[in-house]
Amino acid sequence: MNNKNRLMLLVWAVLTALFAGPTLHAQVGEDFSLTTRCDVGLLYQISYQPNWGDSHAVVVEVIPGGAAARAGIRVGDILLKIDGKDTYDLSEDAITGALLNPLKSSVTLEIARLGKPTQTVTLNKRCRPVEELDEGLMASAFSMYSLEDVSDRRFAMPFIHTLPTTRDFLSYSTFIIPQEQRRSPMARAIAKELERKGLTEVQTGGDLMVNIQGGVKPNSSYREGSDANLDPAFRNYRYDYSTERFEAFPFLSISAPAFSGKKRLVLDIELYDLKDNTKVWSVTARELLNQDYTTEQYVAAFAPLLMANFPFMRYIMNPSFVRHQNSYRYTGISYDADDLQIIRAVAPNSPAAKAGLHEGDRIKSINGLPLDSSVGKMTASYKDFIKASWDFRDESTRFPNDKGLQQCQYWRVDKYLQVAELLQQPKYQAAFSYLFSHRTYVHSPVIKEIVFEIERNGEPLSALVTPELVTLNYTELK
């Protein structure tokens, strides 16, 4: 196992032991005998759907800021060929090997997407030594300093999809919205999603027609008094695209009995092939609730989720999503997994490079907090801090994260100062809290610059680094 995974496993072993979470399983997806690992910033899945990418690889996740995103690759793209080889004829191992081969710095991809002819893109891989830990990995490893910035939250939506027809969706390039719906906020939100996927809206003609119907009505199955069995403290948290944050919605649980809500929200979005007026794709949302809510509000909050299963169908019912929150202060430093004090690399033109930090510098402290070279000692101090600060967390914000930790909680607003004071105690060795030092609960008042005390060729030096705030948030159809 490489040292990057060792660090992550040590940190997660601490957390699961503290909170009695599920057993942690290491998943090995690389040949650790290699000295270099490559990242292309995407995940794919083999399609077995005649309508989209039949027997080819289809992109199902693109990491913001990664190699695939920089190359313009989108979720749903069909990977037709990799370096001239048809993915139809390649095994998953062969596809993965071609994408991640550390002996090649780039691969040429032939892709297809909605509304676009076949195109060729060059994917420049990010390859680095296995011992190199960048700040994104460190932010994930030490996320309990700021779950507000780094967390993976899963939630499900009560959608039902029809199986797509066997028609080739690549033949579609345009869509039309009926005139009576054209000015509806719901229609505009859905049109925006279709355009983002590559289709073009037209006023007449078109390949596809969009039909949207919905409303909130009394639940004919409701049984008086049945809602007395519902937990009054239940809060249904989902990611809201209209506010760009997690919100508590008034809907009952997906598993709630059909008779337990006084009202029922129903929304249908259908796509018809205008050549013969055949329905080729649809999604239906069904929600139970006990208070006022509108379908307009619903589409404003969830339009990207409603259309996430188009054109590549991955779920028929109750799709699961993960919202990845990933924000941190970036300096461009990468650390050595065998000795966390050693700067393994400095990204060109990064804040650290501009401040004069070099590969091989030994960091003694960050913002006055000591940095130990040992992963074990840093993890032990992290564990001690989590225990000591637990009473400063807000129980009402508790959520399970996607790694199985059940007791994730944000900081109590009225305890921000105490959290910051605790982090400043040297015994907790919270040097990596600098990644979240844009927060008042990490450093109060907030500081714009970060002080690195280093040793270079036996000489002590100081460097003042002005970091950049990196935000790489996205939602994944899991």
C-alpha positions as MATLAB code, in Angstrom:
seq = 'MNNKNRLMLLVWAVLTALFAGPTLHAQVGEDFSLTTRCDVGLLYQISYQPNWGDSHAVVVEVIPGGAAARAGIRVGDILLKIDGKDTYDLSEDAITGALLNPLKSSVTLEIARLGKPTQTVTLNKRCRPVEELDEGLMASAFSMYSLEDVSDRRFAMPFIHTLPTTRDFLSYSTFIIPQEQRRSPMARAIAKELERKGLTEVQTGGDLMVNIQGGVKPNSSYREGSDANLDPAFRNYRYDYSTERFEAFPFLSISAPAFSGKKRLVLDIELYDLKDNTKVWSVTARELLNQDYTTEQYVAAFAPLLMANFPFMRYIMNPSFVRHQNSYRYTGISYDADDLQIIRAVAPNSPAAKAGLHEGDRIKSINGLPLDSSVGKMTASYKDFIKASWDFRDESTRFPNDKGLQQCQYWRVDKYLQVAELLQQPKYQAAFSYLFSHRTYVHSPVIKEIVFEIERNGEPLSALVTPELVTLNYTELK';
ca = [
       0.000    0.000    0.000;
       1.367    3.412   -0.893;
       1.912    6.143    1.669;
      -0.904    8.332    0.426;
      -3.393    5.530    1.185;
      -1.620    4.858    4.483;
      -2.238    8.441    5.583;
      -5.909    8.331    4.564;
      -6.468    4.968    6.246;
      -4.823    6.112    9.473;
      -7.047    9.181    9.626;
     -10.208    7.236    8.851;
      -9.259    4.501   11.298;
      -9.118    7.217   13.968;
     -12.567    8.505   13.063;
     -14.282    5.115   12.823;
     -12.775    4.073   16.161;
     -13.961    7.290   17.781;
     -17.520    7.096   16.539;
     -18.092    3.367   16.147;
     -18.738    3.682   12.443;
     -18.720    0.737   10.019;
     -15.616   -1.263    9.310;
     -13.216    0.526    7.004;
     -12.243   -1.366    3.890;
      -9.248   -0.416    1.760;
      -9.897   -0.610   -1.947;
      -6.801   -1.031   -4.063;
      -7.186    0.231   -7.605;
      -3.549    0.785   -8.589;
      -0.385   -1.220   -9.076;
       1.552   -0.003   -6.035;
       4.774   -1.471   -7.367;
       4.919    1.509   -9.705;
       6.646    4.651   -8.520;
       4.279    6.945  -10.406;
       0.527    7.285  -10.313;
      -1.602    9.160  -12.804;
      -4.945   10.889  -12.429;
      -7.236   11.761  -15.327;
     -10.075   13.219  -13.245;
     -12.898   11.047  -14.541;
     -14.794    7.836  -13.888;
     -16.473    5.774  -16.565;
     -18.938    2.923  -16.875;
     -19.494    0.446  -19.689;
     -22.883    1.052  -21.301;
     -25.202   -1.773  -22.225;
     -27.932    0.551  -23.493;
     -28.629    0.601  -27.258;
     -29.770    4.218  -27.025;
     -26.501    5.563  -25.593;
     -22.976    4.280  -26.107;
     -23.878    0.630  -26.499;
     -20.888   -1.450  -25.241;
     -18.617    1.619  -25.095;
     -17.273    3.467  -22.060;
     -19.420    6.398  -20.881;
     -18.145    9.134  -18.564;
     -20.160    9.161  -15.314;
     -18.089   11.556  -13.202;
     -15.784   14.481  -13.985;
     -13.738   15.967  -11.147;
     -13.678   19.800  -11.221;
     -10.193   21.128  -11.865;
      -8.938   17.733  -13.028;
      -7.423   16.681  -16.334;
     -10.756   15.650  -17.885;
     -12.438   18.913  -16.914;
      -9.540   20.895  -18.393;
      -9.919   18.927  -21.641;
     -13.618   19.849  -21.829;
     -14.931   16.347  -21.164;
     -18.460   16.190  -19.727;
     -20.519   13.657  -17.805;
     -22.382   11.549  -20.359;
     -19.686   11.719  -23.041;
     -19.195    8.431  -24.881;
     -15.547    7.384  -25.082;
     -15.515    5.859  -28.540;
     -11.761    5.412  -28.897;
      -8.635    5.734  -26.745;
      -5.451    6.310  -28.746;
      -7.222    4.929  -31.795;
      -8.516    1.766  -30.096;
     -12.287    1.279  -30.020;
     -13.509    0.882  -26.415;
     -16.127   -1.539  -27.782;
     -13.282   -4.047  -28.193;
     -11.500   -3.289  -24.885;
     -12.010   -4.800  -21.445;
     -12.450   -2.504  -18.447;
      -8.911   -3.356  -17.333;
      -7.592   -2.403  -20.752;
      -9.521    0.891  -20.764;
      -8.308    1.777  -17.266;
      -4.755    0.798  -18.176;
      -4.820    2.971  -21.280;
      -6.120    5.975  -19.356;
      -3.754    5.655  -16.389;
      -0.591    4.346  -18.053;
       2.191    6.345  -16.300;
       4.513    5.861  -19.273;
       2.384    8.244  -21.355;
       1.679   11.824  -20.281;
      -1.429   12.133  -22.463;
      -4.019   10.120  -24.352;
      -6.106   10.988  -27.391;
      -9.832   10.390  -26.990;
     -12.517   10.243  -29.632;
     -15.789   11.160  -27.971;
     -19.446   11.696  -28.852;
     -22.062   13.750  -27.026;
     -25.561   15.126  -27.514;
     -25.892   17.571  -30.364;
     -22.237   17.350  -31.382;
     -20.436   15.388  -34.068;
     -17.662   13.037  -33.097;
     -14.708   15.016  -31.817;
     -11.142   14.351  -30.728;
      -9.660   15.683  -27.497;
      -6.252   15.345  -25.893;
      -6.320   14.365  -22.247;
      -3.159   15.476  -20.460;
      -2.769   13.287  -17.409;
      -1.499   14.430  -14.047;
       1.267   12.016  -13.104;
       3.345   12.263   -9.948;
       5.331   10.105   -7.510;
       3.211    7.931   -5.263;
       4.804    9.544   -2.190;
       3.520   13.018   -3.139;
       0.495   14.339   -1.213;
      -1.137   17.480   -2.574;
      -3.261   19.897   -0.563;
      -6.515   18.443   -1.880;
      -5.611   15.091   -0.333;
      -4.530   16.761    2.902;
      -7.791   18.720    3.101;
      -9.733   15.463    2.742;
      -7.557   13.675    5.307;
      -7.998   16.454    7.895;
     -11.558   17.440    7.001;
     -12.788   17.369   10.618;
     -11.157   20.771   11.017;
     -13.867   22.086    8.667;
     -16.627   19.760    7.518;
     -18.299   22.911    6.259;
     -15.638   22.922    3.527;
     -14.839   19.251    2.894;
     -17.508   16.562    3.092;
     -19.334   14.028    0.918;
     -23.061   13.879    1.696;
     -25.354   11.302    0.126;
     -29.078   11.769   -0.429;
     -31.762   10.063   -2.501;
     -34.532   11.465   -4.672;
     -37.948    9.799   -5.225;
     -37.742    9.707   -9.010;
     -39.078    7.036  -11.328;
     -37.643    6.787  -14.854;
     -39.036    4.979  -17.838;
     -36.625    2.755  -19.690;
     -35.361    4.667  -22.737;
     -36.341    3.483  -26.193;
     -33.850    1.698  -28.426;
     -33.456    4.774  -30.617;
     -30.045    6.300  -31.030;
     -30.077    9.421  -28.866;
     -27.010   10.721  -30.739;
     -29.359   11.519  -33.621;
     -31.006   14.224  -31.498;
     -29.581   17.737  -31.602;
     -32.519   20.110  -31.013;
     -35.607   20.391  -28.822;
     -38.744   22.505  -28.619;
     -40.938   23.528  -25.708;
     -44.661   23.976  -26.456;
     -45.635   27.632  -26.689;
     -48.005   27.446  -23.719;
     -45.130   26.276  -21.471;
     -42.305   28.287  -23.032;
     -42.302   31.132  -20.468;
     -42.757   28.877  -17.455;
     -39.861   29.017  -14.933;
     -39.991   25.225  -14.828;
     -39.596   24.948  -18.578;
     -36.746   27.454  -18.606;
     -34.897   25.490  -15.901;
     -35.264   22.197  -17.798;
     -34.274   23.872  -21.081;
     -31.106   25.141  -19.406;
     -30.186   21.580  -18.408;
     -30.806   20.203  -21.907;
     -28.663   22.956  -23.417;
     -25.914   22.240  -20.897;
     -25.927   18.636  -22.118;
     -25.468   19.750  -25.736;
     -28.958   20.130  -27.230;
     -30.136   23.383  -28.836;
     -33.574   24.897  -28.249;
     -35.480   25.919  -31.377;
     -38.807   27.705  -31.801;
     -40.216   25.466  -34.541;
     -39.494   21.959  -35.715;
     -36.926   20.219  -33.533;
     -36.027   16.616  -32.842;
     -37.526   16.410  -29.351;
     -40.475   18.017  -27.601;
     -40.392   18.676  -23.849;
     -43.615   18.213  -21.899;
     -43.817   19.233  -18.217;
     -46.849   18.561  -16.046;
     -47.262   18.720  -12.307;
     -48.924   20.078   -9.211;
     -49.595   19.612   -5.515;
     -52.926   18.073   -4.552;
     -54.533   16.499   -1.459;
     -53.318   12.951   -0.927;
     -56.301   10.723   -1.588;
     -54.586    7.899    0.353;
     -54.055    9.969    3.511;
     -55.268    8.436    6.788;
     -56.183   10.862    9.529;
     -53.723   10.656   12.417;
     -51.148    8.644   10.484;
     -48.679   11.528   10.669;
     -48.610   11.087   14.465;
     -46.236    8.181   13.845;
     -43.735   10.441   12.089;
     -40.742   11.800   13.950;
     -41.528   15.520   14.464;
     -37.793   16.266   14.478;
     -37.232   14.627   11.091;
     -35.454   16.951    8.661;
     -35.078   15.850    5.065;
     -31.774   17.348    3.902;
     -31.000   17.599    0.202;
     -28.771   19.772   -1.916;
     -30.691   22.800   -3.194;
     -29.409   24.231   -6.487;
     -31.355   27.457   -6.015;
     -29.429   28.303   -2.829;
     -26.304   26.193   -3.550;
     -26.306   24.574   -0.137;
     -27.918   21.750    1.832;
     -31.406   22.627    3.014;
     -34.079   20.944    5.128;
     -37.086   20.244    2.886;
     -40.660   19.642    4.072;
     -40.977   16.296    2.275;
     -41.506   13.051    4.117;
     -38.970   10.263    3.810;
     -38.871    8.284    0.571;
     -39.772    5.236    2.673;
     -42.805    6.897    4.331;
     -46.104    5.032    3.785;
     -48.300    6.390    0.977;
     -51.031    7.281    3.505;
     -48.855    9.420    5.800;
     -48.790   12.762    3.964;
     -51.733   15.140    3.671;
     -50.483   16.397    0.310;
     -48.845   14.836   -2.705;
     -46.516   16.577   -5.159;
     -46.433   15.055   -8.635;
     -44.106   16.183  -11.434;
     -43.635   14.594  -14.856;
     -40.988   15.592  -17.407;
     -41.271   13.810  -20.736;
     -39.298   13.899  -23.981;
     -41.067   12.989  -27.238;
     -39.519   12.180  -30.616;
     -41.341   14.571  -32.957;
     -40.927   12.283  -35.969;
     -43.678    9.981  -34.667;
     -44.671   11.576  -31.338;
     -43.228    8.660  -29.345;
     -42.152    9.191  -25.739;
     -38.455    8.293  -25.589;
     -37.517    9.360  -22.033;
     -39.231   10.559  -18.866;
     -38.778   11.195  -15.156;
     -41.512   11.319  -12.562;
     -41.096   12.831   -9.086;
     -43.465   11.914   -6.239;
     -43.307   13.580   -2.827;
     -45.456   13.383    0.295;
     -45.718   16.493    2.468;
     -47.900   18.199    5.050;
     -47.464   21.850    4.101;
     -47.558   24.187    1.140;
     -44.971   23.787   -1.598;
     -45.037   24.284   -5.368;
     -43.694   22.404   -8.354;
     -42.018   25.664   -9.442;
     -40.002   25.646   -6.209;
     -39.234   21.966   -6.744;
     -37.807   22.393  -10.235;
     -35.812   25.463   -9.179;
     -34.191   23.400   -6.424;
     -33.685   20.125   -8.301;
     -33.592   20.669  -12.087;
     -30.028   19.252  -12.511;
     -31.013   16.181  -10.479;
     -34.222   15.624  -12.441;
     -32.228   15.549  -15.685;
     -29.113   13.771  -14.359;
     -30.242   10.419  -15.812;
     -30.428   11.787  -19.368;
     -29.220   10.628  -21.834;
     -27.389    7.770  -20.079;
     -29.802    5.900  -17.826;
     -28.153    4.633  -14.644;
     -31.168    4.387  -12.323;
     -34.779    3.370  -12.845;
     -36.008    4.319   -9.374;
     -34.910    6.448   -6.391;
     -31.507    7.581   -7.680;
     -28.809    8.298   -5.125;
     -26.622   11.411   -5.279;
     -23.473   12.506   -3.466;
     -22.679   16.177   -3.012;
     -18.931   16.664   -2.839;
     -17.928   19.802   -0.932;
     -14.238   20.484   -1.440;
     -12.914   23.965   -0.599;
      -9.529   24.809    0.844;
      -6.760   27.397    0.746;
      -4.296   26.427   -1.944;
      -0.589   27.278   -1.802;
       0.726   24.764   -4.362;
       2.742   22.681   -1.886;
       2.821   18.893   -2.075;
       4.065   16.968    0.964;
       6.196   13.848    1.290;
       4.154   10.942    2.648;
       7.239    9.461    4.364;
       8.159   12.747    6.061;
       5.366   15.313    6.261;
       7.818   18.123    6.973;
       9.453   17.796    3.560;
       8.121   19.763    0.600;
       7.983   17.162   -2.135;
       6.993   19.584   -4.897;
       5.894   23.171   -5.479;
       3.521   23.874   -8.358;
       4.915   26.389  -10.882;
       3.509   29.933  -10.518;
       1.645   28.899   -7.352;
       1.450   31.127   -4.247;
       4.169   29.009   -2.597;
       6.439   29.339   -5.640;
       5.935   33.108   -5.683;
       6.838   33.221   -1.985;
      10.149   31.447   -2.691;
       9.424   27.997   -1.244;
      11.361   25.155   -2.888;
      11.234   21.415   -3.266;
      13.264   19.876   -0.420;
      12.554   22.639    2.120;
      11.754   21.283    5.574;
       8.703   22.899    7.195;
       9.047   23.304   10.957;
       5.774   25.145   11.591;
       2.811   26.725    9.796;
       1.253   29.828   11.331;
       3.224   29.049   14.488;
       1.824   25.518   14.842;
       4.364   22.655   14.831;
       4.398   20.152   11.981;
       5.654   16.677   12.860;
       7.320   14.506   10.235;
       5.470   11.386   11.434;
       2.068   10.484    9.980;
       1.348    8.515   13.162;
       2.037   11.440   15.475;
       0.042   13.879   13.362;
      -2.874   11.439   13.307;
      -2.734   10.953   17.089;
      -2.803   14.720   17.635;
      -5.719   15.004   15.213;
      -7.586   12.361   17.202;
      -6.945   14.250   20.447;
      -8.250   17.474   18.942;
     -11.445   15.794   17.688;
     -12.133   14.444   21.170;
     -11.341   17.708   22.929;
     -13.516   19.798   20.596;
     -16.535   17.542   20.247;
     -18.763   19.591   22.561;
     -18.288   22.565   20.241;
     -20.188   20.839   17.421;
     -23.818   21.460   16.534;
     -25.896   18.328   17.103;
     -28.726   19.700   14.935;
     -26.457   19.574   11.852;
     -25.510   15.909   12.218;
     -25.294   13.923    8.992;
     -23.673   10.675    7.786;
     -21.007   11.165    5.167;
     -20.494    8.967    2.146;
     -17.584    7.106    3.785;
     -19.893    5.787    6.518;
     -19.095    8.166    9.367;
     -22.454    8.703   11.070;
     -21.785   11.662   13.361;
     -20.482   14.437   11.126;
     -21.463   17.806   12.569;
     -20.660   21.414   11.771;
     -19.265   23.772   14.399;
     -21.628   25.673   16.697;
     -21.618   29.317   15.658;
     -21.436   30.480   19.273;
     -18.327   28.311   19.813;
     -16.221   29.550   16.899;
     -13.821   31.457   19.142;
     -13.282   28.458   21.452;
     -12.565   26.214   18.454;
      -9.981   28.690   17.148;
      -8.341   28.919   20.566;
      -8.159   25.125   20.826;
      -6.562   24.834   17.403;
      -3.831   27.253   18.461;
      -2.655   24.955   21.258;
       0.672   23.423   20.082;
      -0.109   20.002   21.584;
      -2.742   19.393   18.880;
      -0.223   20.012   16.071;
      -3.008   21.451   13.897;
      -0.621   22.829   11.295;
      -2.804   21.573    8.443;
      -5.691   23.681    9.710;
      -4.128   26.402    7.522;
      -6.082   24.776    4.680;
      -9.239   26.214    6.262;
      -7.828   29.414    7.720;
     -10.378   31.474    5.775;
     -12.805   30.438    8.533;
     -13.117   32.334   11.817;
     -13.386   29.058   13.739;
      -9.896   28.182   12.507;
      -8.220   31.541   12.917;
      -9.868   34.561   14.516;
      -9.547   37.087   13.078;
      -9.136   35.569    9.621;
      -5.629   35.961    8.239;
      -4.864   36.614    4.572;
      -1.293   35.312    4.640;
       0.214   32.079    5.931;
       3.620   31.964    7.622;
       5.814   28.962    6.850;
       8.866   28.535    9.079;
      11.271   26.335    7.143;
      14.776   24.973    7.200;
      16.881   25.041    4.020;
      20.414   23.650    3.984;
      20.450   23.877    7.783;
      19.426   27.561    7.791;
      16.095   28.745    9.299;
      13.955   30.845    6.975;
      10.448   32.322    6.921;
       8.107   32.584    3.958;
       4.880   34.585    3.794;
       2.411   32.904    1.418;
      -0.844   34.444    0.187;
      -3.021   31.413   -0.625;
      -5.857   31.115   -3.121;
      -9.247   29.762   -2.080;
     -10.013   26.744   -4.277;
     -13.618   25.552   -4.528;
     -14.190   22.262   -6.358;
     -17.755   21.351   -5.423;
     -19.967   19.077   -7.545;
     -22.827   16.582   -7.359;
     -22.364   13.003   -8.501;
     -25.097   10.592   -9.563;
     -23.907    7.678   -7.498;
];
